[in-house]
Amino acid sequence: DQQVKQNSPSLSVQEGRISILNCDYTNSMFDYFLWYKKYPAEGPTFLISISSIKDKNEDGRFTVFLNKSAKHLSLHIVPSQPGDSAVYFCAASAFGYGGSQGNLIFGKGTKLSVKP
Amino acid sequence: DGGITQSPKYLFRKEGQNVTLSCEQNLNHDAMYWYRQDPGQGLRLIYYSQIVNDFQKGDIAEGYSVSREKKESFPLTVTSAQKNPTAFYLCASSWQGSYNEQFFGPGTRLTVL
């Protein structure tokens, strides 16, 4: 039973346009959410996070929105660049989840392709 | 340069052999984690350790073992009991506690022939 779902396996966007990647979660105990970017055969790199006390967090071209009532978060990339082409993973954690703080539950990822 | 190293990048083993994957970090993080990634799948937690000499099973610990004798090191052994060991293995570390991002190593691609 997936607690973090990324329902779009892939997304294709034109360079300069907005990329919107979506993530849904089922566990209402989740209170911290993260986005990671991953290139093939490499480890994921942290992009941006948001805690449940906020509904928006911005860092440069990246903005994460959190809608707690809908159990939904999204990552906006504006403007999209070819170098953004990668797999993006959404992750969530809850204080004390699994008997330990800090453990992350990952979605299956969305492959973003940004075309020049 | 602070970071996490995993070695080797690619590893080949014959079926029935145990193999140990290395993970070292110099970020002074207390917590370390092992994940497995399969094609089209997210990252699944194998084992984690919040402190030296202590570790806990994750979601898919069967067929794996770990040790945490030093803060900097968290090796993962893939035993012959692991039914489908071919995968991409990722090690991560973080500060202990909630609301901390995990930093990942470059990964080891294990292929069992």
mmCIF file of C-alpha atoms in Angstrom:
data_model
loop_
_atom_site.group_PDB
_atom_site.id
_atom_site.type_symbol
_atom_site.label_atom_id
_atom_site.label_comp_id
_atom_site.label_asym_id
_atom_site.label_seq_id
_atom_site.Cartn_x
_atom_site.Cartn_y
_atom_site.Cartn_z
ATOM 1 C CA ASP A 1 0.000 0.000 0.000
ATOM 2 C CA GLN A 2 1.734 3.142 -1.243
ATOM 3 C CA GLN A 3 1.685 5.992 1.218
ATOM 4 C CA VAL A 4 3.329 8.420 -1.214
ATOM 5 C CA LYS A 5 2.088 8.378 -4.790
ATOM 6 C CA GLN A 6 3.385 10.042 -7.909
ATOM 7 C CA ASN A 7 0.764 9.094 -10.449
ATOM 8 C CA SER A 8 2.520 10.473 -13.517
ATOM 9 C CA PRO A 9 5.487 8.301 -14.500
ATOM 10 C CA SER A 10 6.626 10.889 -17.032
ATOM 11 C CA LEU A 11 6.176 14.515 -18.056
ATOM 12 C CA SER A 12 7.410 16.368 -21.126
ATOM 13 C CA VAL A 13 7.718 20.158 -21.160
ATOM 14 C CA GLN A 14 9.102 22.747 -23.548
ATOM 15 C CA GLU A 15 12.118 24.756 -22.435
ATOM 16 C CA GLY A 16 11.103 28.023 -20.777
ATOM 17 C CA ARG A 17 7.678 26.749 -19.763
ATOM 18 C CA ILE A 18 6.495 25.687 -16.312
ATOM 19 C CA SER A 19 6.915 22.093 -15.129
ATOM 20 C CA ILE A 20 4.445 20.901 -12.508
ATOM 21 C CA LEU A 21 5.131 17.619 -10.752
ATOM 22 C CA ASN A 22 2.490 16.216 -8.443
ATOM 23 C CA CYS A 23 2.542 14.017 -5.366
ATOM 24 C CA ASP A 24 -0.247 12.634 -3.179
ATOM 25 C CA TYR A 25 0.036 11.043 0.238
ATOM 26 C CA THR A 26 -2.298 9.041 2.402
ATOM 27 C CA ASN A 27 -0.779 9.189 5.885
ATOM 28 C CA SER A 28 -2.087 12.247 7.733
ATOM 29 C CA MET A 29 0.809 11.920 10.192
ATOM 30 C CA PHE A 30 3.300 13.076 7.559
ATOM 31 C CA ASP A 31 4.555 16.514 8.507
ATOM 32 C CA TYR A 32 7.641 17.057 6.393
ATOM 33 C CA PHE A 33 7.934 16.712 2.636
ATOM 34 C CA LEU A 34 10.928 16.766 0.335
ATOM 35 C CA TRP A 35 11.691 16.702 -3.370
ATOM 36 C CA TYR A 36 14.778 15.009 -4.771
ATOM 37 C CA LYS A 37 16.186 15.052 -8.281
ATOM 38 C CA LYS A 38 17.961 12.009 -9.682
ATOM 39 C CA TYR A 39 20.016 11.421 -12.804
ATOM 40 C CA PRO A 40 20.529 7.838 -14.078
ATOM 41 C CA ALA A 41 23.124 5.813 -12.161
ATOM 42 C CA GLU A 42 23.603 8.601 -9.607
ATOM 43 C CA GLY A 43 22.335 9.243 -6.106
ATOM 44 C CA PRO A 44 19.384 11.596 -5.592
ATOM 45 C CA THR A 45 20.153 15.197 -4.715
ATOM 46 C CA PHE A 46 17.978 17.214 -2.383
ATOM 47 C CA LEU A 47 16.032 20.034 -4.041
ATOM 48 C CA ILE A 48 13.553 21.597 -1.666
ATOM 49 C CA SER A 49 11.437 20.767 1.362
ATOM 50 C CA ILE A 50 8.354 21.995 3.163
ATOM 51 C CA SER A 51 6.983 21.401 6.631
ATOM 52 C CA SER A 52 3.298 20.992 7.296
ATOM 53 C CA ILE A 53 3.033 24.379 8.995
ATOM 54 C CA LYS A 54 3.593 26.051 5.638
ATOM 55 C CA ASP A 55 1.743 25.896 2.347
ATOM 56 C CA LYS A 56 4.485 27.220 0.089
ATOM 57 C CA ASN A 57 8.253 27.270 -0.050
ATOM 58 C CA GLU A 58 10.384 28.868 -2.761
ATOM 59 C CA ASP A 59 14.004 28.457 -3.757
ATOM 60 C CA GLY A 60 14.967 30.129 -6.979
ATOM 61 C CA ARG A 61 13.187 28.468 -9.884
ATOM 62 C CA PHE A 62 11.697 25.808 -7.603
ATOM 63 C CA THR A 63 8.515 26.215 -5.569
ATOM 64 C CA VAL A 64 6.750 23.543 -3.562
ATOM 65 C CA PHE A 65 3.080 23.894 -2.671
ATOM 66 C CA LEU A 66 1.377 21.871 0.060
ATOM 67 C CA ASN A 67 -2.375 21.344 0.341
ATOM 68 C CA LYS A 68 -2.880 19.468 3.597
ATOM 69 C CA SER A 69 -6.620 19.078 3.274
ATOM 70 C CA ALA A 70 -6.165 17.367 -0.092
ATOM 71 C CA LYS A 71 -3.011 15.540 1.031
ATOM 72 C CA HIS A 72 -1.331 16.842 -2.081
ATOM 73 C CA LEU A 73 1.889 18.611 -2.886
ATOM 74 C CA SER A 74 3.366 19.867 -6.097
ATOM 75 C CA LEU A 75 6.734 21.053 -7.357
ATOM 76 C CA HIS A 76 6.794 23.930 -9.835
ATOM 77 C CA ILE A 77 9.867 24.620 -11.925
ATOM 78 C CA VAL A 78 9.861 27.970 -13.719
ATOM 79 C CA PRO A 79 11.339 28.405 -16.236
ATOM 80 C CA SER A 80 12.170 24.825 -17.137
ATOM 81 C CA GLN A 81 15.627 24.150 -18.580
ATOM 82 C CA PRO A 82 16.997 21.109 -20.451
ATOM 83 C CA GLY A 83 19.307 20.441 -17.485
ATOM 84 C CA ASP A 84 16.212 19.870 -15.351
ATOM 85 C CA SER A 85 15.575 16.629 -17.243
ATOM 86 C CA ALA A 86 15.770 13.933 -14.562
ATOM 87 C CA VAL A 87 13.605 11.758 -12.349
ATOM 88 C CA TYR A 88 11.992 13.655 -9.486
ATOM 89 C CA PHE A 89 11.086 11.850 -6.273
ATOM 90 C CA CYS A 90 8.668 13.091 -3.685
ATOM 91 C CA ALA A 91 9.337 11.940 -0.103
ATOM 92 C CA ALA A 92 7.532 12.332 3.207
ATOM 93 C CA SER A 93 8.289 11.754 6.858
ATOM 94 C CA ALA A 94 6.452 11.853 10.144
ATOM 95 C CA PHE A 95 7.856 12.481 13.564
ATOM 96 C CA GLY A 96 8.555 9.087 15.074
ATOM 97 C CA TYR A 97 7.423 7.149 12.013
ATOM 98 C CA GLY A 98 8.509 3.523 12.040
ATOM 99 C CA GLY A 99 9.905 3.932 15.514
ATOM 100 C CA SER A 100 12.481 6.425 14.377
ATOM 101 C CA GLN A 101 12.584 10.063 13.472
ATOM 102 C CA GLY A 102 13.750 11.106 10.058
ATOM 103 C CA ASN A 103 12.808 8.048 8.005
ATOM 104 C CA LEU A 104 11.578 8.979 4.542
ATOM 105 C CA ILE A 105 8.887 7.316 2.440
ATOM 106 C CA PHE A 106 9.491 7.825 -1.272
ATOM 107 C CA GLY A 107 7.144 7.905 -4.248
ATOM 108 C CA LYS A 108 8.054 6.027 -7.433
ATOM 109 C CA GLY A 109 9.228 9.139 -9.215
ATOM 110 C CA THR A 110 8.275 11.196 -12.269
ATOM 111 C CA LYS A 111 10.626 11.408 -15.223
ATOM 112 C CA LEU A 112 10.762 14.984 -16.482
ATOM 113 C CA SER A 113 11.962 15.709 -20.017
ATOM 114 C CA VAL A 114 12.552 19.333 -20.932
ATOM 115 C CA LYS A 115 12.824 19.787 -24.696
ATOM 116 C CA PRO A 116 14.880 22.635 -26.200
ATOM 117 C CA ASP B 1 35.220 17.918 0.610
ATOM 118 C CA GLY B 2 32.381 16.543 2.715
ATOM 119 C CA GLY B 3 30.237 13.815 1.301
ATOM 120 C CA ILE B 4 29.238 10.203 1.066
ATOM 121 C CA THR B 5 31.219 7.647 -0.867
ATOM 122 C CA GLN B 6 30.071 4.251 -2.013
ATOM 123 C CA SER B 7 32.316 1.687 -3.561
ATOM 124 C CA PRO B 8 32.508 0.123 -5.975
ATOM 125 C CA LYS B 9 30.288 1.813 -8.563
ATOM 126 C CA TYR B 10 29.578 -1.501 -10.322
ATOM 127 C CA LEU B 11 29.768 -4.942 -8.723
ATOM 128 C CA PHE B 12 29.262 -8.368 -10.220
ATOM 129 C CA ARG B 13 28.830 -11.522 -8.170
ATOM 130 C CA LYS B 14 27.875 -15.097 -8.772
ATOM 131 C CA GLU B 15 24.625 -16.393 -7.392
ATOM 132 C CA GLY B 16 25.015 -17.837 -3.884
ATOM 133 C CA GLN B 17 27.860 -15.535 -2.852
ATOM 134 C CA ASN B 18 27.621 -12.935 -0.130
ATOM 135 C CA VAL B 19 28.776 -9.454 -1.072
ATOM 136 C CA THR B 20 29.465 -6.355 1.026
ATOM 137 C CA LEU B 21 28.792 -2.829 -0.217
ATOM 138 C CA SER B 22 30.775 -0.014 1.309
ATOM 139 C CA CYS B 23 29.386 3.318 2.516
ATOM 140 C CA GLU B 24 31.482 6.017 4.172
ATOM 141 C CA GLN B 25 30.532 9.564 5.143
ATOM 142 C CA ASN B 26 32.575 12.472 6.513
ATOM 143 C CA LEU B 27 29.640 14.772 7.201
ATOM 144 C CA ASN B 28 29.617 13.887 10.910
ATOM 145 C CA HIS B 29 26.028 12.687 10.529
ATOM 146 C CA ASP B 30 24.628 10.415 13.191
ATOM 147 C CA ALA B 31 22.057 8.643 11.025
ATOM 148 C CA MET B 32 22.756 6.435 8.035
ATOM 149 C CA TYR B 33 20.447 4.539 5.688
ATOM 150 C CA TRP B 34 20.483 1.912 2.955
ATOM 151 C CA TYR B 35 17.968 1.938 0.127
ATOM 152 C CA ARG B 36 17.362 -0.216 -2.876
ATOM 153 C CA GLN B 37 16.047 1.089 -6.191
ATOM 154 C CA ASP B 38 14.570 -1.122 -8.898
ATOM 155 C CA PRO B 39 13.485 0.091 -12.370
ATOM 156 C CA GLY B 40 10.258 2.083 -12.186
ATOM 157 C CA GLN B 41 10.261 1.905 -8.424
ATOM 158 C CA GLY B 42 10.911 4.381 -5.689
ATOM 159 C CA LEU B 43 13.571 3.996 -3.045
ATOM 160 C CA ARG B 44 12.815 1.277 -0.535
ATOM 161 C CA LEU B 45 14.449 1.304 2.894
ATOM 162 C CA ILE B 46 16.539 -1.752 3.766
ATOM 163 C CA TYR B 47 18.181 -0.805 7.075
ATOM 164 C CA TYR B 48 18.865 2.353 9.027
ATOM 165 C CA SER B 49 21.029 3.354 11.941
ATOM 166 C CA GLN B 50 20.451 6.378 14.148
ATOM 167 C CA ILE B 51 23.585 5.910 16.246
ATOM 168 C CA VAL B 52 26.757 3.847 16.396
ATOM 169 C CA ASN B 53 26.271 0.203 17.396
ATOM 170 C CA ASP B 54 22.541 0.374 16.788
ATOM 171 C CA PHE B 55 20.523 -0.314 13.643
ATOM 172 C CA GLN B 56 16.971 -1.176 12.715
ATOM 173 C CA LYS B 57 15.281 -3.084 9.907
ATOM 174 C CA GLY B 58 13.537 -1.131 7.213
ATOM 175 C CA ASP B 59 10.760 -2.299 4.913
ATOM 176 C CA ILE B 60 12.757 -4.907 2.976
ATOM 177 C CA ALA B 61 15.490 -6.172 5.328
ATOM 178 C CA GLU B 62 15.197 -9.875 4.518
ATOM 179 C CA GLY B 63 18.393 -11.236 2.992
ATOM 180 C CA TYR B 64 20.490 -8.246 4.077
ATOM 181 C CA SER B 65 22.677 -7.478 7.079
ATOM 182 C CA VAL B 66 24.489 -4.365 8.303
ATOM 183 C CA SER B 67 26.901 -3.189 10.971
ATOM 184 C CA ARG B 68 27.599 0.222 12.461
ATOM 185 C CA GLU B 69 30.861 0.000 14.373
ATOM 186 C CA LYS B 70 31.988 3.502 13.431
ATOM 187 C CA LYS B 71 30.048 6.704 12.949
ATOM 188 C CA GLU B 72 31.472 7.177 9.452
ATOM 189 C CA SER B 73 30.786 3.704 8.090
ATOM 190 C CA PHE B 74 27.663 1.633 7.440
ATOM 191 C CA PRO B 75 28.450 -1.402 5.254
ATOM 192 C CA LEU B 76 25.644 -3.501 3.784
ATOM 193 C CA THR B 77 26.008 -7.228 3.166
ATOM 194 C CA VAL B 78 23.781 -8.798 0.542
ATOM 195 C CA THR B 79 23.530 -12.437 1.526
ATOM 196 C CA SER B 80 22.720 -15.473 -0.557
ATOM 197 C CA ALA B 81 19.295 -15.485 1.132
ATOM 198 C CA GLN B 82 18.278 -12.360 -0.794
ATOM 199 C CA LYS B 83 16.123 -13.768 -3.593
ATOM 200 C CA ASN B 84 16.488 -10.932 -6.081
ATOM 201 C CA PRO B 85 19.681 -9.038 -5.272
ATOM 202 C CA THR B 86 20.332 -7.371 -8.630
ATOM 203 C CA ALA B 87 19.512 -3.700 -8.058
ATOM 204 C CA PHE B 88 20.899 -0.197 -7.560
ATOM 205 C CA TYR B 89 21.859 0.341 -3.910
ATOM 206 C CA LEU B 90 21.954 3.790 -2.346
ATOM 207 C CA CYS B 91 23.416 4.849 0.960
ATOM 208 C CA ALA B 92 22.355 8.071 2.686
ATOM 209 C CA SER B 93 23.090 9.976 5.865
ATOM 210 C CA SER B 94 21.456 12.765 7.821
ATOM 211 C CA TRP B 95 21.475 14.605 11.105
ATOM 212 C CA GLN B 96 19.528 12.703 13.712
ATOM 213 C CA GLY B 97 15.909 13.639 14.259
ATOM 214 C CA SER B 98 13.045 14.893 12.190
ATOM 215 C CA TYR B 99 12.978 17.603 9.517
ATOM 216 C CA ASN B 100 16.423 16.827 8.154
ATOM 217 C CA GLU B 101 17.129 16.025 4.561
ATOM 218 C CA GLN B 102 19.090 12.920 3.721
ATOM 219 C CA PHE B 103 22.238 13.195 1.625
ATOM 220 C CA PHE B 104 22.868 10.367 -0.789
ATOM 221 C CA GLY B 105 25.968 8.678 -2.111
ATOM 222 C CA PRO B 106 26.476 7.915 -5.824
ATOM 223 C CA GLY B 107 25.143 4.370 -5.535
ATOM 224 C CA THR B 108 26.397 0.867 -6.315
ATOM 225 C CA ARG B 109 24.937 -1.171 -9.138
ATOM 226 C CA LEU B 110 25.003 -4.834 -8.078
ATOM 227 C CA THR B 111 24.483 -7.510 -10.697
ATOM 228 C CA VAL B 112 24.231 -11.131 -9.631
ATOM 229 C CA LEU B 113 24.939 -13.558 -12.435
#
